[in-house]
Protein backbone atom coordinates (compact mmCIF):
# COMPACT_ATOMS: atom_id res chain seq x y z
CA UNK A 1 0.00 0.00 0.00
CA UNK A 2 1.12 3.52 -0.73
CA UNK A 3 1.75 6.41 1.65
CA UNK A 4 -1.62 7.75 0.62
CA UNK A 5 -2.99 4.71 2.43
CA UNK A 6 -6.60 4.99 3.40
CA UNK A 7 -7.05 8.24 1.57
CA UNK A 8 -9.90 6.57 -0.24
CA UNK A 9 -12.35 4.49 1.72
CA UNK A 10 -14.88 2.35 -0.09
CA UNK A 11 -18.12 1.82 1.80
CA UNK A 12 -20.57 -0.98 0.96
CA UNK A 13 -23.96 -0.60 2.62
CA UNK A 14 -27.67 -1.03 2.13
CA UNK A 15 -29.74 0.94 -0.37
CA UNK A 16 -32.97 0.46 1.60
CA UNK A 17 -34.41 3.27 3.72
CA UNK A 18 -36.84 0.93 5.49
CA UNK A 19 -34.37 0.07 8.21
CA UNK A 20 -33.91 0.75 11.93
CA UNK A 21 -32.71 4.25 12.90
CA UNK A 22 -29.74 2.58 14.60
CA UNK A 23 -28.28 1.68 11.21
CA UNK A 24 -28.99 5.13 9.76
CA UNK A 25 -27.21 6.74 12.70
CA UNK A 26 -24.18 4.49 12.17
CA UNK A 27 -24.09 5.42 8.46
CA UNK A 28 -24.27 9.08 9.38
CA UNK A 29 -21.38 8.73 11.84
CA UNK A 30 -19.20 6.82 9.38
CA UNK A 31 -19.75 9.44 6.65
CA UNK A 32 -19.05 12.24 9.08
CA UNK A 33 -15.71 10.74 10.21
CA UNK A 34 -14.71 10.07 6.58
CA UNK A 35 -15.33 13.76 5.81
CA UNK A 36 -13.75 15.19 8.96
CA UNK A 37 -10.59 13.12 8.48
CA UNK A 38 -10.31 14.26 4.87
CA UNK A 39 -10.74 10.84 3.31
CA UNK A 40 -12.41 10.37 -0.06
CA UNK A 41 -15.53 8.21 -0.03
CA UNK A 42 -15.78 5.66 -2.84
CA UNK A 43 -19.24 4.15 -3.02
CA UNK A 44 -21.98 2.88 -5.30
CA UNK A 45 -23.28 6.34 -6.18
CA UNK A 46 -26.83 5.87 -4.89
CA UNK A 47 -28.91 8.41 -3.02
CA UNK A 48 -31.16 5.94 -1.23
CA UNK A 49 -30.85 4.25 2.15
CA UNK A 50 -27.59 4.09 4.06
CA UNK A 51 -25.74 4.83 0.81
CA UNK A 52 -27.29 8.27 0.55
CA UNK A 53 -26.80 8.92 4.25
CA UNK A 54 -23.07 8.09 4.14
CA UNK A 55 -22.55 10.28 1.05
CA UNK A 56 -24.52 13.21 2.49
CA UNK A 57 -22.66 13.03 5.79
CA UNK A 58 -19.26 12.86 4.07
CA UNK A 59 -20.06 15.90 1.93
CA UNK A 60 -21.47 17.84 4.90
CA UNK A 61 -18.27 17.18 6.84
CA UNK A 62 -16.12 18.48 3.99
CA UNK A 63 -15.05 15.18 2.47
CA UNK A 64 -14.82 14.22 -1.17
CA UNK A 65 -17.28 11.72 -2.66
CA UNK A 66 -16.74 9.58 -5.74
CA UNK A 67 -19.73 7.57 -6.93
CA UNK A 68 -19.28 4.56 -9.19
CA UNK A 69 -22.48 3.53 -10.91
CA UNK A 70 -23.67 1.67 -14.00
CA UNK A 71 -25.43 3.42 -16.90
CA UNK A 72 -28.59 1.46 -16.12
CA UNK A 73 -28.70 2.50 -12.46
CA UNK A 74 -27.90 6.07 -13.43
CA UNK A 75 -30.78 6.12 -15.93
CA UNK A 76 -33.12 4.94 -13.19
CA UNK A 77 -32.25 8.27 -11.55
CA UNK A 78 -31.38 6.73 -8.27
CA UNK A 79 -27.92 8.21 -8.25
CA UNK A 80 -27.01 10.88 -5.76
CA UNK A 81 -27.43 14.48 -6.90
CA UNK A 82 -24.17 15.75 -5.42
CA UNK A 83 -20.72 14.19 -5.54
CA UNK A 84 -17.32 15.38 -6.61
CA UNK A 85 -17.11 12.80 -9.35
CA UNK A 86 -19.47 10.21 -10.82
CA UNK A 87 -17.84 7.37 -12.72
CA UNK A 88 -20.29 5.58 -15.01
CA UNK A 89 -19.59 2.01 -16.14
CA UNK A 90 -21.21 -0.30 -18.70
CA UNK A 91 -21.54 -3.28 -16.38
CA UNK A 92 -21.82 -4.23 -12.71
CA UNK A 93 -18.57 -6.16 -13.00
CA UNK A 94 -16.69 -3.12 -14.27
CA UNK A 95 -18.28 -1.01 -11.57
CA UNK A 96 -17.19 -3.32 -8.78
CA UNK A 97 -13.68 -3.66 -10.21
CA UNK A 98 -13.34 0.13 -10.34
CA UNK A 99 -14.51 0.53 -6.74
CA UNK A 100 -12.03 -2.10 -5.58
CA UNK A 101 -9.18 -0.47 -7.51
CA UNK A 102 -9.92 3.02 -6.20
CA UNK A 103 -10.19 1.92 -2.56
CA UNK A 104 -7.39 1.92 -0.01
CA UNK A 105 -9.67 0.30 2.57
CA UNK A 106 -13.20 -1.12 2.79
CA UNK A 107 -15.84 -0.44 5.41
CA UNK A 108 -18.90 -2.68 5.40
CA UNK A 109 -22.07 -1.40 7.01
CA UNK A 110 -25.30 -3.35 7.35
CA UNK A 111 -27.00 -4.05 4.04
CA UNK A 112 -28.76 -6.61 1.90
CA UNK A 113 -27.87 -8.79 -1.07
CA UNK A 114 -25.85 -6.12 -2.90
CA UNK A 115 -23.77 -5.43 0.19
CA UNK A 116 -23.22 -9.16 0.80
CA UNK A 117 -22.25 -9.69 -2.84
CA UNK A 118 -19.64 -6.92 -2.79
CA UNK A 119 -18.30 -8.00 0.60
CA UNK A 120 -17.98 -11.66 -0.39
CA UNK A 121 -16.31 -10.75 -3.66
CA UNK A 122 -13.71 -8.59 -1.92
CA UNK A 123 -13.10 -11.35 0.66
CA UNK A 124 -12.49 -13.80 -2.18
CA UNK A 125 -10.11 -11.38 -3.88
CA UNK A 126 -8.27 -10.91 -0.57
CA UNK A 127 -8.13 -14.69 -0.19
CA UNK A 128 -6.62 -15.00 -3.67
CA UNK A 129 -4.26 -12.10 -2.93
CA UNK A 130 -5.66 -10.13 -5.85
CA UNK A 131 -6.12 -7.37 -3.28
CA UNK A 132 -4.23 -6.46 -0.10
CA UNK A 133 -6.37 -3.88 1.65
CA UNK A 134 -8.04 -3.67 5.07
CA UNK A 135 -11.70 -4.67 5.28
CA UNK A 136 -13.63 -3.74 8.41
CA UNK A 137 -17.16 -4.94 9.10
CA UNK A 138 -19.32 -2.80 11.32
CA UNK A 139 -21.13 -5.50 13.27
CA UNK A 140 -23.48 -3.10 14.96
CA UNK A 141 -26.35 -4.77 16.83
CA UNK A 142 -24.74 -8.14 15.92
CA UNK A 143 -26.02 -7.51 12.41
CA UNK A 144 -23.38 -9.64 10.68
CA UNK A 145 -23.40 -12.48 13.25
CA UNK A 146 -25.24 -14.90 10.89
CA UNK A 147 -22.69 -14.22 8.16
CA UNK A 148 -19.79 -14.89 10.55
CA UNK A 149 -21.58 -18.07 11.67
CA UNK A 150 -21.83 -19.17 8.04
CA UNK A 151 -18.11 -18.50 7.48
CA UNK A 152 -17.35 -20.49 10.68
CA UNK A 153 -19.52 -23.30 9.36
CA UNK A 154 -17.52 -23.45 6.12
CA UNK A 155 -14.29 -23.45 8.17
CA UNK A 156 -15.56 -26.28 10.42
CA UNK A 157 -16.52 -28.31 7.34
CA UNK A 158 -13.06 -27.81 5.85
CA UNK A 159 -14.11 -25.65 2.88
CA UNK A 160 -12.48 -22.46 4.14
CA UNK A 161 -9.06 -22.14 5.67
CA UNK A 162 -8.97 -21.08 9.34
CA UNK A 163 -6.56 -18.27 8.51
CA UNK A 164 -9.16 -16.66 6.26
CA UNK A 165 -10.79 -15.35 9.44
CA UNK A 166 -7.99 -12.76 9.31
CA UNK A 167 -9.19 -11.38 5.97
CA UNK A 168 -11.62 -9.11 7.78
CA UNK A 169 -11.91 -7.41 11.12
CA UNK A 170 -15.28 -7.13 12.82
CA UNK A 171 -16.01 -4.30 15.26
CA UNK A 172 -19.20 -3.13 16.92
CA UNK A 173 -18.74 0.65 17.10
CA UNK A 174 -17.99 3.33 14.52
CA UNK A 175 -14.97 4.62 16.44
CA UNK A 176 -13.40 1.14 16.38
CA UNK A 177 -13.77 1.10 12.58
CA UNK A 178 -11.32 3.97 12.24
CA UNK A 179 -9.01 2.57 14.94
CA UNK A 180 -8.64 -0.57 12.81
CA UNK A 181 -7.99 1.41 9.65
CA UNK A 182 -5.51 3.69 11.47
CA UNK A 183 -3.61 0.71 12.94
CA UNK A 184 -3.52 -1.03 9.61
CA UNK A 185 -2.07 2.12 8.01
CA UNK A 186 0.59 2.39 10.72
CA UNK A 187 1.67 -1.23 10.21
CA UNK A 188 1.96 -0.79 6.46
CA UNK A 189 4.11 2.38 6.58
P1 LIG B 1 -28.23 -3.77 -1.03
O1 LIG B 1 -27.39 -4.18 0.15
O2 LIG B 1 -28.89 -4.93 -1.70
O3 LIG B 1 -29.16 -2.64 -0.74
O4 LIG B 1 -27.19 -3.23 -2.10
C1 LIG B 1 -26.34 -2.19 -1.77
C2 LIG B 1 -25.00 -2.33 -2.46
O5 LIG B 1 -25.23 -2.71 -3.83
C3 LIG B 1 -24.27 -0.98 -2.46
O6 LIG B 1 -23.01 -1.07 -1.79
C4 LIG B 1 -24.16 -0.61 -3.94
O7 LIG B 1 -22.84 -0.65 -4.42
C5 LIG B 1 -25.05 -1.60 -4.69
N1 LIG B 1 -26.40 -1.00 -4.96
C6 LIG B 1 -27.59 -1.57 -4.67
N2 LIG B 1 -28.62 -0.75 -4.99
C7 LIG B 1 -28.08 0.35 -5.51
C8 LIG B 1 -28.63 1.56 -6.03
N3 LIG B 1 -29.93 1.78 -6.02
N4 LIG B 1 -27.78 2.49 -6.50
C9 LIG B 1 -26.47 2.26 -6.49
N5 LIG B 1 -25.89 1.15 -6.00
C10 LIG B 1 -26.68 0.20 -5.50
Coordinates of C-alpha atoms and ligand atoms in Angstrom, one line a residue:
X1 CA 0.0 0.0 0.0
X2 CA 1.1 3.5 -0.7
X3 CA 1.8 6.4 1.7
X4 CA -1.6 7.8 0.6
X5 CA -3.0 4.7 2.4
X6 CA -6.6 5.0 3.4
X7 CA -7.0 8.2 1.6
X8 CA -9.9 6.6 -0.2
X9 CA -12.4 4.5 1.7
X10 CA -14.9 2.3 -0.1
X11 CA -18.1 1.8 1.8
X12 CA -20.6 -1.0 1.0
X13 CA -24.0 -0.6 2.6
X14 CA -27.7 -1.0 2.1
X15 CA -29.7 0.9 -0.4
X16 CA -33.0 0.5 1.6
X17 CA -34.4 3.3 3.7
X18 CA -36.8 0.9 5.5
X19 CA -34.4 0.1 8.2
X20 CA -33.9 0.8 11.9
X21 CA -32.7 4.2 12.9
X22 CA -29.7 2.6 14.6
X23 CA -28.3 1.7 11.2
X24 CA -29.0 5.1 9.8
X25 CA -27.2 6.7 12.7
X26 CA -24.2 4.5 12.2
X27 CA -24.1 5.4 8.5
X28 CA -24.3 9.1 9.4
X29 CA -21.4 8.7 11.8
X30 CA -19.2 6.8 9.4
X31 CA -19.8 9.4 6.6
X32 CA -19.1 12.2 9.1
X33 CA -15.7 10.7 10.2
X34 CA -14.7 10.1 6.6
X35 CA -15.3 13.8 5.8
X36 CA -13.7 15.2 9.0
X37 CA -10.6 13.1 8.5
X38 CA -10.3 14.3 4.9
X39 CA -10.7 10.8 3.3
X40 CA -12.4 10.4 -0.1
X41 CA -15.5 8.2 0.0
X42 CA -15.8 5.7 -2.8
X43 CA -19.2 4.2 -3.0
X44 CA -22.0 2.9 -5.3
X45 CA -23.3 6.3 -6.2
X46 CA -26.8 5.9 -4.9
X47 CA -28.9 8.4 -3.0
X48 CA -31.2 5.9 -1.2
X49 CA -30.8 4.2 2.2
X50 CA -27.6 4.1 4.1
X51 CA -25.7 4.8 0.8
X52 CA -27.3 8.3 0.5
X53 CA -26.8 8.9 4.2
X54 CA -23.1 8.1 4.1
X55 CA -22.5 10.3 1.0
X56 CA -24.5 13.2 2.5
X57 CA -22.7 13.0 5.8
X58 CA -19.3 12.9 4.1
X59 CA -20.1 15.9 1.9
X60 CA -21.5 17.8 4.9
X61 CA -18.3 17.2 6.8
X62 CA -16.1 18.5 4.0
X63 CA -15.1 15.2 2.5
X64 CA -14.8 14.2 -1.2
X65 CA -17.3 11.7 -2.7
X66 CA -16.7 9.6 -5.7
X67 CA -19.7 7.6 -6.9
X68 CA -19.3 4.6 -9.2
X69 CA -22.5 3.5 -10.9
X70 CA -23.7 1.7 -14.0
X71 CA -25.4 3.4 -16.9
X72 CA -28.6 1.5 -16.1
X73 CA -28.7 2.5 -12.5
X74 CA -27.9 6.1 -13.4
X75 CA -30.8 6.1 -15.9
X76 CA -33.1 4.9 -13.2
X77 CA -32.2 8.3 -11.6
X78 CA -31.4 6.7 -8.3
X79 CA -27.9 8.2 -8.2
X80 CA -27.0 10.9 -5.8
X81 CA -27.4 14.5 -6.9
X82 CA -24.2 15.8 -5.4
X83 CA -20.7 14.2 -5.5
X84 CA -17.3 15.4 -6.6
X85 CA -17.1 12.8 -9.4
X86 CA -19.5 10.2 -10.8
X87 CA -17.8 7.4 -12.7
X88 CA -20.3 5.6 -15.0
X89 CA -19.6 2.0 -16.1
X90 CA -21.2 -0.3 -18.7
X91 CA -21.5 -3.3 -16.4
X92 CA -21.8 -4.2 -12.7
X93 CA -18.6 -6.2 -13.0
X94 CA -16.7 -3.1 -14.3
X95 CA -18.3 -1.0 -11.6
X96 CA -17.2 -3.3 -8.8
X97 CA -13.7 -3.7 -10.2
X98 CA -13.3 0.1 -10.3
X99 CA -14.5 0.5 -6.7
X100 CA -12.0 -2.1 -5.6
X101 CA -9.2 -0.5 -7.5
X102 CA -9.9 3.0 -6.2
X103 CA -10.2 1.9 -2.6
X104 CA -7.4 1.9 0.0
X105 CA -9.7 0.3 2.6
X106 CA -13.2 -1.1 2.8
X107 CA -15.8 -0.4 5.4
X108 CA -18.9 -2.7 5.4
X109 CA -22.1 -1.4 7.0
X110 CA -25.3 -3.3 7.3
X111 CA -27.0 -4.0 4.0
X112 CA -28.8 -6.6 1.9
X113 CA -27.9 -8.8 -1.1
X114 CA -25.8 -6.1 -2.9
X115 CA -23.8 -5.4 0.2
X116 CA -23.2 -9.2 0.8
X117 CA -22.3 -9.7 -2.8
X118 CA -19.6 -6.9 -2.8
X119 CA -18.3 -8.0 0.6
X120 CA -18.0 -11.7 -0.4
X121 CA -16.3 -10.7 -3.7
X122 CA -13.7 -8.6 -1.9
X123 CA -13.1 -11.3 0.7
X124 CA -12.5 -13.8 -2.2
X125 CA -10.1 -11.4 -3.9
X126 CA -8.3 -10.9 -0.6
X127 CA -8.1 -14.7 -0.2
X128 CA -6.6 -15.0 -3.7
X129 CA -4.3 -12.1 -2.9
X130 CA -5.7 -10.1 -5.9
X131 CA -6.1 -7.4 -3.3
X132 CA -4.2 -6.5 -0.1
X133 CA -6.4 -3.9 1.7
X134 CA -8.0 -3.7 5.1
X135 CA -11.7 -4.7 5.3
X136 CA -13.6 -3.7 8.4
X137 CA -17.2 -4.9 9.1
X138 CA -19.3 -2.8 11.3
X139 CA -21.1 -5.5 13.3
X140 CA -23.5 -3.1 15.0
X141 CA -26.3 -4.8 16.8
X142 CA -24.7 -8.1 15.9
X143 CA -26.0 -7.5 12.4
X144 CA -23.4 -9.6 10.7
X145 CA -23.4 -12.5 13.2
X146 CA -25.2 -14.9 10.9
X147 CA -22.7 -14.2 8.2
X148 CA -19.8 -14.9 10.6
X149 CA -21.6 -18.1 11.7
X150 CA -21.8 -19.2 8.0
X151 CA -18.1 -18.5 7.5
X152 CA -17.3 -20.5 10.7
X153 CA -19.5 -23.3 9.4
X154 CA -17.5 -23.5 6.1
X155 CA -14.3 -23.5 8.2
X156 CA -15.6 -26.3 10.4
X157 CA -16.5 -28.3 7.3
X158 CA -13.1 -27.8 5.8
X159 CA -14.1 -25.7 2.9
X160 CA -12.5 -22.5 4.1
X161 CA -9.1 -22.1 5.7
X162 CA -9.0 -21.1 9.3
X163 CA -6.6 -18.3 8.5
X164 CA -9.2 -16.7 6.3
X165 CA -10.8 -15.4 9.4
X166 CA -8.0 -12.8 9.3
X167 CA -9.2 -11.4 6.0
X168 CA -11.6 -9.1 7.8
X169 CA -11.9 -7.4 11.1
X170 CA -15.3 -7.1 12.8
X171 CA -16.0 -4.3 15.3
X172 CA -19.2 -3.1 16.9
X173 CA -18.7 0.7 17.1
X174 CA -18.0 3.3 14.5
X175 CA -15.0 4.6 16.4
X176 CA -13.4 1.1 16.4
X177 CA -13.8 1.1 12.6
X178 CA -11.3 4.0 12.2
X179 CA -9.0 2.6 14.9
X180 CA -8.6 -0.6 12.8
X181 CA -8.0 1.4 9.6
X182 CA -5.5 3.7 11.5
X183 CA -3.6 0.7 12.9
X184 CA -3.5 -1.0 9.6
X185 CA -2.1 2.1 8.0
X186 CA 0.6 2.4 10.7
X187 CA 1.7 -1.2 10.2
X188 CA 2.0 -0.8 6.5
X189 CA 4.1 2.4 6.6
Ligands
LIG1 P1 -28.2 -3.8 -1.0 O1 -27.4 -4.2 0.2 O2 -28.9 -4.9 -1.7 O3 -29.2 -2.6 -0.7 O4 -27.2 -3.2 -2.1 C1 -26.3 -2.2 -1.8 C2 -25.0 -2.3 -2.5 O5 -25.2 -2.7 -3.8 C3 -24.3 -1.0 -2.5 O6 -23.0 -1.1 -1.8 C4 -24.2 -0.6 -3.9 O7 -22.8 -0.7 -4.4 C5 -25.0 -1.6 -4.7 N1 -26.4 -1.0 -5.0 C6 -27.6 -1.6 -4.7 N2 -28.6 -0.8 -5.0 C7 -28.1 0.3 -5.5 C8 -28.6 1.6 -6.0 N3 -29.9 1.8 -6.0 N4 -27.8 2.5 -6.5 C9 -26.5 2.3 -6.5 N5 -25.9 1.1 -6.0 C10 -26.7 0.2 -5.5

